[in-house]
């Protein structure tokens, strides 16, 4: 909030906003709601080295294999990750790198990430992408 007549600040972050005083409570509440909506639309998941996947204020643990498969999905959040790339990751882990094995792991990942508000979408025969629900 800035004083009436003051020079407005330069906003460099989409989650930043300003208003001049005086402002009504209703207008102030509306601005806060709009900022919260904008901020949540820019949330991205984070996967740490301990196998904890975080999104917003929620956290779930993932297995070591799920962690290896989730890493590129998290790094390219909202973008397609090729099926072959995930199969290669499975094979480097010493796991069975079949299509069925990958499908099973992706099914488990889907179940694991849903409580966070995330989902894994399939691009038929091409790959997968991780995105927010809603």
PDB file of C-alpha atoms in Angstrom:
ATOM      1  CA  UNK A   1       0.000   0.000   0.000  1.00  0.00           C
ATOM      2  CA  UNK A   2       1.404   3.388  -0.941  1.00  0.00           C
ATOM      3  CA  UNK A   3       0.382   6.846   0.171  1.00  0.00           C
ATOM      4  CA  UNK A   4      -1.862   8.937  -2.011  1.00  0.00           C
ATOM      5  CA  UNK A   5       0.355  10.950  -4.383  1.00  0.00           C
ATOM      6  CA  UNK A   6       3.483   8.784  -3.908  1.00  0.00           C
ATOM      7  CA  UNK A   7       5.381   7.432  -6.907  1.00  0.00           C
ATOM      8  CA  UNK A   8       4.148   3.918  -7.682  1.00  0.00           C
ATOM      9  CA  UNK A   9       6.708   1.114  -7.298  1.00  0.00           C
ATOM     10  CA  UNK A  10       7.912  -0.924 -10.271  1.00  0.00           C
ATOM     11  CA  UNK A  11       6.587  -4.471  -9.923  1.00  0.00           C
ATOM     12  CA  UNK A  12       8.986  -7.168 -11.124  1.00  0.00           C
ATOM     13  CA  UNK A  13       7.063 -10.199  -9.895  1.00  0.00           C
ATOM     14  CA  UNK A  14       3.609 -11.337 -11.035  1.00  0.00           C
ATOM     15  CA  UNK A  15       2.801 -12.062  -7.402  1.00  0.00           C
ATOM     16  CA  UNK A  16       3.475  -8.467  -6.390  1.00  0.00           C
ATOM     17  CA  UNK A  17       0.879  -5.723  -6.402  1.00  0.00           C
ATOM     18  CA  UNK A  18       0.259  -2.320  -4.897  1.00  0.00           C
ATOM     19  CA  UNK A  19      -2.663  -0.020  -4.135  1.00  0.00           C
ATOM     20  CA  UNK A  20      -3.025   3.597  -3.130  1.00  0.00           C
ATOM     21  CA  UNK A  21      -4.527   4.484   0.205  1.00  0.00           C
ATOM     22  CA  UNK A  22      -7.220   5.078   1.141  1.00  0.00           C
ATOM     23  CA  UNK A  23      -8.758   1.821  -0.077  1.00  0.00           C
ATOM     24  CA  UNK A  24     -11.981   0.189   1.000  1.00  0.00           C
ATOM     25  CA  UNK A  25     -11.883  -3.138   2.825  1.00  0.00           C
ATOM     26  CA  UNK A  26     -13.810  -4.758  -0.030  1.00  0.00           C
ATOM     27  CA  UNK A  27     -11.330  -3.543  -2.656  1.00  0.00           C
ATOM     28  CA  UNK A  28      -8.403  -4.599  -0.484  1.00  0.00           C
ATOM     29  CA  UNK A  29      -9.907  -8.095   0.012  1.00  0.00           C
ATOM     30  CA  UNK A  30     -10.499  -8.395  -3.756  1.00  0.00           C
ATOM     31  CA  UNK A  31      -6.852  -7.480  -4.466  1.00  0.00           C
ATOM     32  CA  UNK A  32      -5.608 -10.075  -1.986  1.00  0.00           C
ATOM     33  CA  UNK A  33      -7.823 -12.761  -3.557  1.00  0.00           C
ATOM     34  CA  UNK A  34      -6.517 -11.887  -7.026  1.00  0.00           C
ATOM     35  CA  UNK A  35      -2.895 -12.063  -5.816  1.00  0.00           C
ATOM     36  CA  UNK A  36      -3.461 -15.451  -4.184  1.00  0.00           C
ATOM     37  CA  UNK A  37      -4.979 -16.798  -7.398  1.00  0.00           C
ATOM     38  CA  UNK A  38      -2.054 -15.494  -9.467  1.00  0.00           C
ATOM     39  CA  UNK A  39       0.519 -16.861  -7.025  1.00  0.00           C
ATOM     40  CA  UNK A  40      -1.006 -20.343  -6.926  1.00  0.00           C
ATOM     41  CA  UNK A  41      -1.039 -20.508 -10.725  1.00  0.00           C
ATOM     42  CA  UNK A  42       2.767 -20.181 -10.629  1.00  0.00           C
ATOM     43  CA  UNK A  43       3.387 -22.968  -8.117  1.00  0.00           C
ATOM     44  CA  UNK A  44       5.731 -25.612  -9.390  1.00  0.00           C
ATOM     45  CA  UNK A  45       6.515 -28.922  -7.716  1.00  0.00           C
ATOM     46  CA  UNK A  46       9.895 -29.569  -6.139  1.00  0.00           C
ATOM     47  CA  UNK A  47      11.595 -32.920  -5.637  1.00  0.00           C
ATOM     48  CA  UNK A  48      14.399 -33.094  -3.086  1.00  0.00           C
ATOM     49  CA  UNK A  49      17.260 -35.592  -2.742  1.00  0.00           C
ATOM     50  CA  UNK A  50      15.504 -37.367   0.108  1.00  0.00           C
ATOM     51  CA  UNK A  51      12.597 -38.376  -2.126  1.00  0.00           C
ATOM     52  CA  UNK A  52      10.090 -35.804  -0.906  1.00  0.00           C
ATOM     53  CA  UNK A  53       7.844 -34.267  -3.546  1.00  0.00           C
ATOM     54  CA  UNK A  54       6.442 -30.857  -2.579  1.00  0.00           C
ATOM     55  CA  UNK A  55       3.673 -28.905  -4.242  1.00  0.00           C
ATOM     56  CA  UNK A  56       2.106 -25.911  -2.577  1.00  0.00           C
ATOM     57  CA  UNK A  57       1.976 -26.675   1.129  1.00  0.00           C
ATOM     58  CA  UNK A  58       1.752 -30.462   0.690  1.00  0.00           C
ATOM     59  CA  UNK A  59       4.460 -33.107   0.710  1.00  0.00           C
ATOM     60  CA  UNK A  60       4.545 -36.815  -0.184  1.00  0.00           C
ATOM     61  CA  UNK A  61       7.430 -39.288  -0.022  1.00  0.00           C
ATOM     62  CA  UNK A  62       8.297 -41.204  -3.191  1.00  0.00           C
ATOM     63  CA  UNK A  63      10.332 -44.358  -3.736  1.00  0.00           C
ATOM     64  CA  UNK A  64      13.829 -44.159  -5.273  1.00  0.00           C
ATOM     65  CA  UNK A  65      12.546 -45.428  -8.638  1.00  0.00           C
ATOM     66  CA  UNK A  66       9.634 -42.989  -8.586  1.00  0.00           C
ATOM     67  CA  UNK A  67      12.112 -40.234  -7.756  1.00  0.00           C
ATOM     68  CA  UNK A  68      14.199 -41.005 -10.871  1.00  0.00           C
ATOM     69  CA  UNK A  69      11.107 -41.049 -13.074  1.00  0.00           C
ATOM     70  CA  UNK A  70       9.620 -37.920 -11.488  1.00  0.00           C
ATOM     71  CA  UNK A  71      12.782 -35.819 -11.784  1.00  0.00           C
ATOM     72  CA  UNK A  72      12.392 -34.998 -15.524  1.00  0.00           C
ATOM     73  CA  UNK A  73       8.627 -34.585 -15.112  1.00  0.00           C
ATOM     74  CA  UNK A  74       9.174 -32.041 -12.323  1.00  0.00           C
ATOM     75  CA  UNK A  75      12.006 -30.266 -14.167  1.00  0.00           C
ATOM     76  CA  UNK A  76       9.790 -29.880 -17.245  1.00  0.00           C
ATOM     77  CA  UNK A  77       6.557 -29.293 -15.337  1.00  0.00           C
ATOM     78  CA  UNK A  78       3.704 -28.889 -17.814  1.00  0.00           C
ATOM     79  CA  UNK A  79       5.796 -30.127 -20.755  1.00  0.00           C
ATOM     80  CA  UNK A  80       6.030 -33.502 -22.431  1.00  0.00           C
ATOM     81  CA  UNK A  81       8.701 -35.976 -21.326  1.00  0.00           C
ATOM     82  CA  UNK A  82       9.316 -38.687 -23.905  1.00  0.00           C
ATOM     83  CA  UNK A  83       8.357 -42.244 -23.006  1.00  0.00           C
ATOM     84  CA  UNK A  84      11.726 -43.477 -24.323  1.00  0.00           C
ATOM     85  CA  UNK A  85      13.554 -41.135 -21.949  1.00  0.00           C
ATOM     86  CA  UNK A  86      11.699 -42.610 -18.984  1.00  0.00           C
ATOM     87  CA  UNK A  87      12.379 -46.146 -20.236  1.00  0.00           C
ATOM     88  CA  UNK A  88      16.087 -45.291 -20.418  1.00  0.00           C
ATOM     89  CA  UNK A  89      15.993 -44.004 -16.831  1.00  0.00           C
ATOM     90  CA  UNK A  90      14.387 -47.261 -15.718  1.00  0.00           C
ATOM     91  CA  UNK A  91      17.094 -49.314 -17.406  1.00  0.00           C
ATOM     92  CA  UNK A  92      19.902 -47.296 -15.774  1.00  0.00           C
ATOM     93  CA  UNK A  93      18.367 -48.077 -12.365  1.00  0.00           C
ATOM     94  CA  UNK A  94      18.776 -51.783 -13.015  1.00  0.00           C
ATOM     95  CA  UNK A  95      15.008 -52.226 -13.164  1.00  0.00           C
ATOM     96  CA  UNK A  96      13.122 -54.055 -15.851  1.00  0.00           C
ATOM     97  CA  UNK A  97      12.791 -51.459 -18.606  1.00  0.00           C
ATOM     98  CA  UNK A  98       9.723 -52.790 -20.360  1.00  0.00           C
ATOM     99  CA  UNK A  99       6.700 -50.782 -21.432  1.00  0.00           C
ATOM    100  CA  UNK A 100       4.617 -52.668 -18.876  1.00  0.00           C
ATOM    101  CA  UNK A 101       7.067 -51.848 -16.077  1.00  0.00           C
ATOM    102  CA  UNK A 102       6.975 -48.170 -17.014  1.00  0.00           C
ATOM    103  CA  UNK A 103       3.173 -48.222 -17.119  1.00  0.00           C
ATOM    104  CA  UNK A 104       3.108 -49.754 -13.642  1.00  0.00           C
ATOM    105  CA  UNK A 105       5.486 -47.103 -12.247  1.00  0.00           C
ATOM    106  CA  UNK A 106       3.495 -44.286 -13.860  1.00  0.00           C
ATOM    107  CA  UNK A 107       0.284 -45.715 -12.364  1.00  0.00           C
ATOM    108  CA  UNK A 108       1.906 -45.656  -8.908  1.00  0.00           C
ATOM    109  CA  UNK A 109       3.184 -42.118  -9.472  1.00  0.00           C
ATOM    110  CA  UNK A 110      -0.311 -40.994 -10.488  1.00  0.00           C
ATOM    111  CA  UNK A 111      -1.715 -42.305  -7.224  1.00  0.00           C
ATOM    112  CA  UNK A 112       1.122 -40.735  -5.252  1.00  0.00           C
ATOM    113  CA  UNK A 113       0.847 -37.211  -6.718  1.00  0.00           C
ATOM    114  CA  UNK A 114      -2.943 -36.851  -6.813  1.00  0.00           C
ATOM    115  CA  UNK A 115      -3.253 -35.819  -3.113  1.00  0.00           C
ATOM    116  CA  UNK A 116      -0.833 -32.962  -3.882  1.00  0.00           C
ATOM    117  CA  UNK A 117      -3.119 -31.578  -6.569  1.00  0.00           C
ATOM    118  CA  UNK A 118      -0.970 -32.931  -9.399  1.00  0.00           C
ATOM    119  CA  UNK A 119      -1.676 -35.376 -12.196  1.00  0.00           C
ATOM    120  CA  UNK A 120       0.309 -37.230 -14.833  1.00  0.00           C
ATOM    121  CA  UNK A 121      -1.238 -37.007 -18.276  1.00  0.00           C
ATOM    122  CA  UNK A 122      -0.448 -39.377 -21.120  1.00  0.00           C
ATOM    123  CA  UNK A 123       0.334 -38.247 -24.646  1.00  0.00           C
ATOM    124  CA  UNK A 124      -0.482 -41.459 -26.474  1.00  0.00           C
ATOM    125  CA  UNK A 125       2.685 -43.386 -27.419  1.00  0.00           C
ATOM    126  CA  UNK A 126       4.803 -40.242 -27.018  1.00  0.00           C
ATOM    127  CA  UNK A 127       5.207 -39.616 -23.315  1.00  0.00           C
ATOM    128  CA  UNK A 128       3.884 -38.020 -20.162  1.00  0.00           C
ATOM    129  CA  UNK A 129       3.508 -34.622 -18.590  1.00  0.00           C
ATOM    130  CA  UNK A 130       3.067 -33.583 -14.993  1.00  0.00           C
ATOM    131  CA  UNK A 131       0.608 -30.758 -14.360  1.00  0.00           C
ATOM    132  CA  UNK A 132      -1.517 -29.178 -11.680  1.00  0.00           C
ATOM    133  CA  UNK A 133      -5.120 -30.270 -11.326  1.00  0.00           C
ATOM    134  CA  UNK A 134      -7.619 -27.493 -11.945  1.00  0.00           C
TER     135      UNK A 134
END
